[in-house]
Short mmCIF file of C-alpha atoms and ligand atoms in Angstrom, two decimals:
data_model
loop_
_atom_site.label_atom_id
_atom_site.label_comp_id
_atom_site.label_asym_id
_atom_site.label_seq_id
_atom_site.Cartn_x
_atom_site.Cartn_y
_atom_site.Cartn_z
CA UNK A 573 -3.07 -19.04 8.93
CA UNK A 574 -1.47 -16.34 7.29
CA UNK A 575 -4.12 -13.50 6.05
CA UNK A 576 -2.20 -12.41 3.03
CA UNK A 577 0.41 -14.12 0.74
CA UNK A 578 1.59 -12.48 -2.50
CA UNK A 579 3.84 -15.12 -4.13
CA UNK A 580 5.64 -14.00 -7.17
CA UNK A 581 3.61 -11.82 -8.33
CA UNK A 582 3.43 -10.69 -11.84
CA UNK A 583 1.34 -8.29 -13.28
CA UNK A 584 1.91 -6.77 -16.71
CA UNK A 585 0.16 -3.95 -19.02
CA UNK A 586 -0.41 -4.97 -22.94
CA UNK A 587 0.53 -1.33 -24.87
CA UNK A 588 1.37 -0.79 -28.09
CA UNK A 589 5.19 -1.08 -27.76
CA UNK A 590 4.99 -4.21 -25.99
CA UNK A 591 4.39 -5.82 -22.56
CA UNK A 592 5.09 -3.32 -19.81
CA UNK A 593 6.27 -5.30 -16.52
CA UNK A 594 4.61 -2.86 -13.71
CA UNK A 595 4.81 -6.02 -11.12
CA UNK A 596 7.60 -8.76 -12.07
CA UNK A 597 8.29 -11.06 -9.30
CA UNK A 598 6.92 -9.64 -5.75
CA UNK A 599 6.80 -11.63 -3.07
CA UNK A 600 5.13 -10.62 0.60
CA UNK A 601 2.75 -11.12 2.95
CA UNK A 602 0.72 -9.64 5.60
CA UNK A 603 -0.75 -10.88 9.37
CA UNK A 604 -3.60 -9.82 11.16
CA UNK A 605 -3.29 -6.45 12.83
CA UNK A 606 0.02 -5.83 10.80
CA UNK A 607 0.64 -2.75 8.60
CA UNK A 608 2.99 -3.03 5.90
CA UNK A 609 4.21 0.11 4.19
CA UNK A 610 5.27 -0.37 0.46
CA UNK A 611 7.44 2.19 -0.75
CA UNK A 612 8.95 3.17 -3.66
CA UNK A 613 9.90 6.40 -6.33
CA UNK A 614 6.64 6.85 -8.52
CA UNK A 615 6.31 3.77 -11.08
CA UNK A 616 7.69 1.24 -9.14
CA UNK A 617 4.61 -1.25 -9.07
CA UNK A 618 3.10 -0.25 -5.97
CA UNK A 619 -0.28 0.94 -6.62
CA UNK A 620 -0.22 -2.13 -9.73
CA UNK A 621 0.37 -3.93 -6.68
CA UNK A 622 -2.58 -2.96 -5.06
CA UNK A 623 -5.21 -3.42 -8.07
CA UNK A 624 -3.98 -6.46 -8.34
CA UNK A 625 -4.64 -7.72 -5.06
CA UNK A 626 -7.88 -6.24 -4.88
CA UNK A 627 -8.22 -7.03 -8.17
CA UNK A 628 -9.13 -3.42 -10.13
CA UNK A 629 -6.98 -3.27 -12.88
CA UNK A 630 -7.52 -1.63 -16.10
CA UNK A 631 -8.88 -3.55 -18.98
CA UNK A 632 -4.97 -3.90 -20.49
CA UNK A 633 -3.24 -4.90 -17.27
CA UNK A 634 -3.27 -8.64 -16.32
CA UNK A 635 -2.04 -10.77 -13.68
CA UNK A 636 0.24 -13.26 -15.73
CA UNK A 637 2.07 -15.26 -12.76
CA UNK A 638 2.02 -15.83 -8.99
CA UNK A 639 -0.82 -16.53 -6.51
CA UNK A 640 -2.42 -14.20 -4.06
CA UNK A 641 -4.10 -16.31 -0.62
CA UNK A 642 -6.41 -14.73 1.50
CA UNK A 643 -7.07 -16.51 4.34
CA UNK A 644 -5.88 -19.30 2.10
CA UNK A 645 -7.73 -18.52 -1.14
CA UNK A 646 -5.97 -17.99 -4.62
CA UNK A 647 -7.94 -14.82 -5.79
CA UNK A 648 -6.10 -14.60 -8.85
CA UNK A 649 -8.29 -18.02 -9.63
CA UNK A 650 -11.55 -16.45 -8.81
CA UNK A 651 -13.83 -15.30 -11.48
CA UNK A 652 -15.10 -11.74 -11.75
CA UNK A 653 -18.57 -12.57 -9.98
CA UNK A 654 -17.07 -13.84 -7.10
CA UNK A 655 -14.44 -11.67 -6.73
CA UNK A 656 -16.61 -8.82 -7.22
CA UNK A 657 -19.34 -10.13 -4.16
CA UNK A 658 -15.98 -10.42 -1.69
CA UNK A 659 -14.31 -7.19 -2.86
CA UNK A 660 -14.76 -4.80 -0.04
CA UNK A 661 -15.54 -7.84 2.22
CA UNK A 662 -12.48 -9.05 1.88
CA UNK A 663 -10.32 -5.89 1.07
CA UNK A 664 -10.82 -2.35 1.10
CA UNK A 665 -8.53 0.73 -1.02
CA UNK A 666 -8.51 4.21 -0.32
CA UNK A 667 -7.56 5.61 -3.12
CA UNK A 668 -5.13 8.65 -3.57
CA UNK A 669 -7.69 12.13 -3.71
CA UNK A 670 -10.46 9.90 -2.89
CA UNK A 671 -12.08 12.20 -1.34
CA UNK A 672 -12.41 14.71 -4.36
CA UNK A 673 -14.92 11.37 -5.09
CA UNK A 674 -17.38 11.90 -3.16
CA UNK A 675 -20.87 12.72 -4.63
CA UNK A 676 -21.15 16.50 -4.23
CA UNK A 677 -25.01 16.66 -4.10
CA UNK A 678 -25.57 13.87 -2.00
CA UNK A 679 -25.23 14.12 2.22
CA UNK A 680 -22.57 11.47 3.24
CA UNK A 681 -23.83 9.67 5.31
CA UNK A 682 -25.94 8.72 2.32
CA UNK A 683 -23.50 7.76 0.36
CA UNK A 684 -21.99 6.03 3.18
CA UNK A 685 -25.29 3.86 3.51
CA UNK A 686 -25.85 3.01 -0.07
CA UNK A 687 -22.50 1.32 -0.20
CA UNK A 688 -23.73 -0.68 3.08
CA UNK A 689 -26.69 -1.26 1.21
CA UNK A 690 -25.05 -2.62 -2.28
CA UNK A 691 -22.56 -4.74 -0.51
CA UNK A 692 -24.72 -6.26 2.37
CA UNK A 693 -28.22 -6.29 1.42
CA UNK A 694 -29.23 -4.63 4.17
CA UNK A 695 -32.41 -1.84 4.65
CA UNK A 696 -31.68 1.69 4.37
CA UNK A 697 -32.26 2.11 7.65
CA UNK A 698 -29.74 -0.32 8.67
CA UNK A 699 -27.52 1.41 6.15
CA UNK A 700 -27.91 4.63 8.05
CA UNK A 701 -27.70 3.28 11.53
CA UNK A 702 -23.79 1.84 10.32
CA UNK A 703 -22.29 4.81 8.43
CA UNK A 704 -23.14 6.51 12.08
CA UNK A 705 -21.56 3.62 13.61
CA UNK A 706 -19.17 4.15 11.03
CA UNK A 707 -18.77 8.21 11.71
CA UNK A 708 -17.96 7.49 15.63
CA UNK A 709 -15.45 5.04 14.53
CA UNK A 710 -13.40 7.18 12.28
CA UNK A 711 -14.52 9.71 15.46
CA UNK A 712 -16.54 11.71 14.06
CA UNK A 713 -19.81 13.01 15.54
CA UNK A 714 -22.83 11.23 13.81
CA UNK A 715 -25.07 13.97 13.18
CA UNK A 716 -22.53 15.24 10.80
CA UNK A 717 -23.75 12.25 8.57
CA UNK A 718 -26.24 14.71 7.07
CA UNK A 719 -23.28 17.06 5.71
CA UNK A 720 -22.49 17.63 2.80
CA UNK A 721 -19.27 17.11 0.97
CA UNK A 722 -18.19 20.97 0.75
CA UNK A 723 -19.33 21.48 4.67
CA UNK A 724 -16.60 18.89 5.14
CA UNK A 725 -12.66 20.01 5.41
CA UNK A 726 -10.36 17.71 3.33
CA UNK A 727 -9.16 15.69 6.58
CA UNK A 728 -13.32 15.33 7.55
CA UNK A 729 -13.61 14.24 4.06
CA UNK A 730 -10.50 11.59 4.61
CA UNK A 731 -12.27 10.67 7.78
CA UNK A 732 -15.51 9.76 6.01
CA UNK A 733 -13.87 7.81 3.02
CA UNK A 734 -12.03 5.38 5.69
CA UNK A 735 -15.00 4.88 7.18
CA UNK A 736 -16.77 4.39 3.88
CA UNK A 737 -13.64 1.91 3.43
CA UNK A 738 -14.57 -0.32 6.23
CA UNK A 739 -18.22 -0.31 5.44
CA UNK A 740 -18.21 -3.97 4.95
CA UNK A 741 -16.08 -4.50 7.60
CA UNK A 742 -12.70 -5.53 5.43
CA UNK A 743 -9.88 -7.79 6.37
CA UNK A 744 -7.34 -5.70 4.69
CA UNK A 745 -7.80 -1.82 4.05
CA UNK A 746 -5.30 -0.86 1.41
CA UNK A 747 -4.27 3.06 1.80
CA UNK A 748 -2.67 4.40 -1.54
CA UNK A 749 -1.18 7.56 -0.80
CA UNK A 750 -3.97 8.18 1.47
CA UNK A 751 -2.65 11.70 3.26
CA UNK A 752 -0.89 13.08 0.17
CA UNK A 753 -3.16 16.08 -0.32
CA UNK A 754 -3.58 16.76 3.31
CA UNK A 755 -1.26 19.56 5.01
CA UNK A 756 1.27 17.97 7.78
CA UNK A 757 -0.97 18.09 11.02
CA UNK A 758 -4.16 16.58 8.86
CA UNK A 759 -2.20 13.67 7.58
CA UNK A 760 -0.80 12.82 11.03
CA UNK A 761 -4.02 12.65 12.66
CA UNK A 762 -5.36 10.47 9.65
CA UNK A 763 -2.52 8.23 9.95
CA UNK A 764 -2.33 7.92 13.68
CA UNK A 765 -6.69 7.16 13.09
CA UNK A 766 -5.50 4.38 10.41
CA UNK A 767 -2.74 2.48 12.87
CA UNK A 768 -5.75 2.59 15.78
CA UNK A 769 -8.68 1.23 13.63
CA UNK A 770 -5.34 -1.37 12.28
CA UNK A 771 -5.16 -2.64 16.26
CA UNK A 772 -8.54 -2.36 17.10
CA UNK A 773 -10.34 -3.88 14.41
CA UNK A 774 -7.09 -6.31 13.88
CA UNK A 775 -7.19 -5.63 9.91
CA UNK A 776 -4.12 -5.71 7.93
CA UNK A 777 -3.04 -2.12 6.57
CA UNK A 778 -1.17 -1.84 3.68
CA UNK A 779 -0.05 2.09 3.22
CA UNK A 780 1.56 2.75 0.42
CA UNK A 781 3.26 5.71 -0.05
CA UNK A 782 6.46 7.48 -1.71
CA UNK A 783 7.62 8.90 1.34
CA UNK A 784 9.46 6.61 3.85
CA UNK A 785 9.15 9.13 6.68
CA UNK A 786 5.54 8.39 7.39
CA UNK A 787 6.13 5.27 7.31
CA UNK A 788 8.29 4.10 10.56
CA UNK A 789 5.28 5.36 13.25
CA UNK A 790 2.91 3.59 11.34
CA UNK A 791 4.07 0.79 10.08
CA UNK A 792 5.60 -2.54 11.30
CA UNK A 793 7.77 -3.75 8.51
CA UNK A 794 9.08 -2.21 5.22
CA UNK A 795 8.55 -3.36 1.51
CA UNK A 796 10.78 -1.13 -0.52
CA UNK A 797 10.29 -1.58 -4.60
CA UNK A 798 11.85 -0.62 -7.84
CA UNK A 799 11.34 -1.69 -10.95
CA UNK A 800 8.41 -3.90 -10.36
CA UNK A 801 10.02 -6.16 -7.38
CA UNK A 802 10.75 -6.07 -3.54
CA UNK A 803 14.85 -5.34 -3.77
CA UNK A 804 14.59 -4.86 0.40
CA UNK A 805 11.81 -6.00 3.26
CA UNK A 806 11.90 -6.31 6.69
CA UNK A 807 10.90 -4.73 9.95
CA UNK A 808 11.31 -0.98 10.86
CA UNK A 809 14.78 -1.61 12.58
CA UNK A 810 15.75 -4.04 9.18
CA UNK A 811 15.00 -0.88 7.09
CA UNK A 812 16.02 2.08 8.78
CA UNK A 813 19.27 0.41 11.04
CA UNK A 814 20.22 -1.98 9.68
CA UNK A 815 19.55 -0.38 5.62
CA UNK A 816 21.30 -3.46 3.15
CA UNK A 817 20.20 -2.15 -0.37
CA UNK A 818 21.91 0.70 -2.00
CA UNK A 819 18.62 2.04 -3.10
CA UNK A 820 16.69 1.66 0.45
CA UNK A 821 20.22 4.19 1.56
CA UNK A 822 19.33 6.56 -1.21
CA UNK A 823 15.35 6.71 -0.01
CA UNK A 824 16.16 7.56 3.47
CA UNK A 825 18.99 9.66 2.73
CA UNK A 826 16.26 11.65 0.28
CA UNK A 827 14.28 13.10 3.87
CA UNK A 828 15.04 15.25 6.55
CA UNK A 829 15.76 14.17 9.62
CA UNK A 830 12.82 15.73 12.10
CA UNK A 831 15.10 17.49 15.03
CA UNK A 832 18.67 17.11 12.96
CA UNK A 833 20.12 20.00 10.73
CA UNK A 834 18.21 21.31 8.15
CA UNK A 835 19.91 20.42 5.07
CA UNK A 836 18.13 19.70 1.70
CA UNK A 837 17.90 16.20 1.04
CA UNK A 838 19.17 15.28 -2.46
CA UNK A 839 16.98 13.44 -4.91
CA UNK A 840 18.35 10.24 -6.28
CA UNK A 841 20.29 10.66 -9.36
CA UNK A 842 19.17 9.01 -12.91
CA UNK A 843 15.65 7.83 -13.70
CA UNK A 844 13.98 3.74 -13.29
CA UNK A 845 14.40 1.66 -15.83
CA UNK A 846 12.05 1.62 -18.83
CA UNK A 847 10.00 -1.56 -17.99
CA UNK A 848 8.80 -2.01 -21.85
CA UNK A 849 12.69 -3.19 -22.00
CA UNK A 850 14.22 -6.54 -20.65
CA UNK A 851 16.30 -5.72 -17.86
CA UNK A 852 20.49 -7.26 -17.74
CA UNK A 853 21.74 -7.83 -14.15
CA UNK A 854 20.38 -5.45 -11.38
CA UNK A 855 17.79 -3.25 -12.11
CA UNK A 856 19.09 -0.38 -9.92
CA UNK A 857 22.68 -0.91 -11.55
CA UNK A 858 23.05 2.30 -14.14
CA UNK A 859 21.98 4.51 -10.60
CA UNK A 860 23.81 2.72 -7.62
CA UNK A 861 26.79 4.75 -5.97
CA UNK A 862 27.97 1.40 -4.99
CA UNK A 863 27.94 -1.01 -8.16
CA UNK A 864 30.46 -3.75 -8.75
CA UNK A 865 30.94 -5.08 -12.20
CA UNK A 866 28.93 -8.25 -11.74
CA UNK A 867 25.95 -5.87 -10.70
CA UNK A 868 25.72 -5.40 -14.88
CA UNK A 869 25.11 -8.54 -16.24
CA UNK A 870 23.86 -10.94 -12.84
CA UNK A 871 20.87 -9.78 -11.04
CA UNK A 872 21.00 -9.95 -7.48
CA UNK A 873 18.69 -12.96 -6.07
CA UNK A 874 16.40 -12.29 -2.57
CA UNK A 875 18.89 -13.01 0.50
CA UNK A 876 17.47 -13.54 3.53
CA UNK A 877 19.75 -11.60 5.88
CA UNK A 878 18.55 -12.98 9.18
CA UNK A 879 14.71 -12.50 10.96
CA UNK A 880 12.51 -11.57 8.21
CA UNK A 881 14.84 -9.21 6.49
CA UNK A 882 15.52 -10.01 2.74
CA UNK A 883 17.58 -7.98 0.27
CA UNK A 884 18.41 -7.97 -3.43
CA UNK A 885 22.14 -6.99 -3.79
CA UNK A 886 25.42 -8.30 -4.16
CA UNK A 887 26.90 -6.53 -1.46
CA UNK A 888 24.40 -7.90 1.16
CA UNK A 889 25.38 -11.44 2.88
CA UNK A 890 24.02 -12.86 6.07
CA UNK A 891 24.03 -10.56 9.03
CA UNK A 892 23.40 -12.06 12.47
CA UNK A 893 20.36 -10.23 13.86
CA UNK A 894 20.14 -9.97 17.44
CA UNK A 895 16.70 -10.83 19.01
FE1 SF4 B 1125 24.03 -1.73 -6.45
FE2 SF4 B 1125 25.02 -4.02 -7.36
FE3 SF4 B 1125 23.54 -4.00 -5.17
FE4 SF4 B 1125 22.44 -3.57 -7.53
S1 SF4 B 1125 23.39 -5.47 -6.84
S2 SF4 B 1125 22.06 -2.44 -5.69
S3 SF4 B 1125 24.03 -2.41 -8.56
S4 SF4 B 1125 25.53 -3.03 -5.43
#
């Protein structure tokens, strides 16, 4: 079985000019032990995405179509008290500048325990004994449960909110943006802990991030969004070799490559689409360097190009992938 299935997805936001389509139409899905990275420019659906899955979203954003399974259950069906007693059973999120969340008057491994304690019903002893089980699994030494916060640097304090993360031992941990504010070295040593807890504990990962460059060490497939759908998916070598959206080019062509010249990457001209507005034809159309005139008034169905690579464009047919 399959631990995670998104099927057409659609999760909208009522505002006062209307319904805002942050998710329209994703489709994915996830194994055991398998990190996907979603990607995408800021606005794109991801992190909607992501609260919809784990089902967090704000009082004005609902899911209005599609099905998620976990482990074969539609939690879009379930109702708020039993979604709430298998959230953080079931999946985890670290949140962007989570750690600026943690209680500053409170030792962490305190805070560690009383989440253990809410979510399992355990002691507080037990509670304790786990967030040190916890601490040597994000490797961290346990006495440092008794720290507080500001004794903590910001990649300790990223440390202690993955392992806060899998208190409740999660099938899926959900990472949104999860090394932004750390400096270079930090974030690669978070990551590189994230993709060994990933094989160990065989949880999916979902990172989600607007940089593709973290992505390819850590990850081992691609979702790359705009406007609210998957326009390109598929593994590492489907994204980065053998690129078949215009928009997936622009990404990659928007970092450095590590070793190569140093040139400054360009940004990608022109801004999304305003998702308060029906969209004609492809949504990347009024931005792509490589439009044809259909591109304006037919939008581009999901073409599976071979493998598990699919692609939204009119430009991308069947490739033959070799195995
Ligand atoms: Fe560009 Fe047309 Fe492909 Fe859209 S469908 S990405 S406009 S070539």
């Amino acid at each position: 079985m399959t631990l995670l299935e998104v099927n057409n997805l659609k999760t909208y936001f009522e505002t006062s000019q209307g319904l805002y389509k942050a998710v329209d139409g994703t489709t994915f899905d996830l194994d055991y032990g398998e990190a996907l990275g979603l990607v995408g420019e800021s606005g794109c659906g991801k992190t909607t995405c992501a609260l919809s899955i784990t089902r967090l979203l704000p009082k004005e954003g609902k899911i209005h179509g599609g099905e998620i399974f976990l482990e074969g259950t539609n939690l879009v069906k379930l109702g708020d008290d039993e979604i709430r007693a298998r959230r953080w059973k079931d999946v985890s999120i670290i949140f962007q500048g989570a750690m600026n969340a943690l209680n500053p008057v409170m030792k962490i491994g305190d805070q560690i325990a009383e989440a253990v304690v809410l979510h399992e019903k355990v002691s507080k002893r037990s509670g304790i004994k786990r967030a040190e089980e916890l601490f040597e699994l994000v490797e961290m030494p346990k006495k440092r449960i008794n720290n507080y916060p500001h004794e903590f640097s910001g990649g300790m304090k990223q440390r202690a909110m993955i392992a806060m993360a899998l208190a409740c031992n999660p099938k899926i941990v959900i990472g949104d943006e999860p090394t932004t504010a750390l400096d270079v070295m930090v974030q690669a040593q978070i990551l590189n802990l994230l993709e060994k807890l990933r094989r160990e504990l065989r949880m999916g990962l979902i990172l989600i991030t607007h940089d593709l460059s973290i992505l390819a060490e850590t990850c081992d497939k691609i979702a790359v969004m705009y406007a609210g759908k998957i326009v390109e998916i598929g593994t590492i070598e489907d994204i980065f070799e053998r690129t078949a959206h215009p928009y997936t080019e622009r990404l990659i062509s928007c970092f450095p490559n590590v070793g190569k010249e140093k040139i400054i990457p360009p940004g990608i001209d022109g801004v999304p689409p305003n998702l308060l507005e029906p969209i004609k034809g492809c949504s990347f159309y009024p931005r792509c360097h490589k439009a044809l005139p259909i591109c304006s008034h037919v939008e581009p169905e999901s073409r599976n190009l071979g493998g598990k690579h699919f692609a939204s464009c009119h430009l991308s047919g069947e490739v033959s992938h070799e195995q």
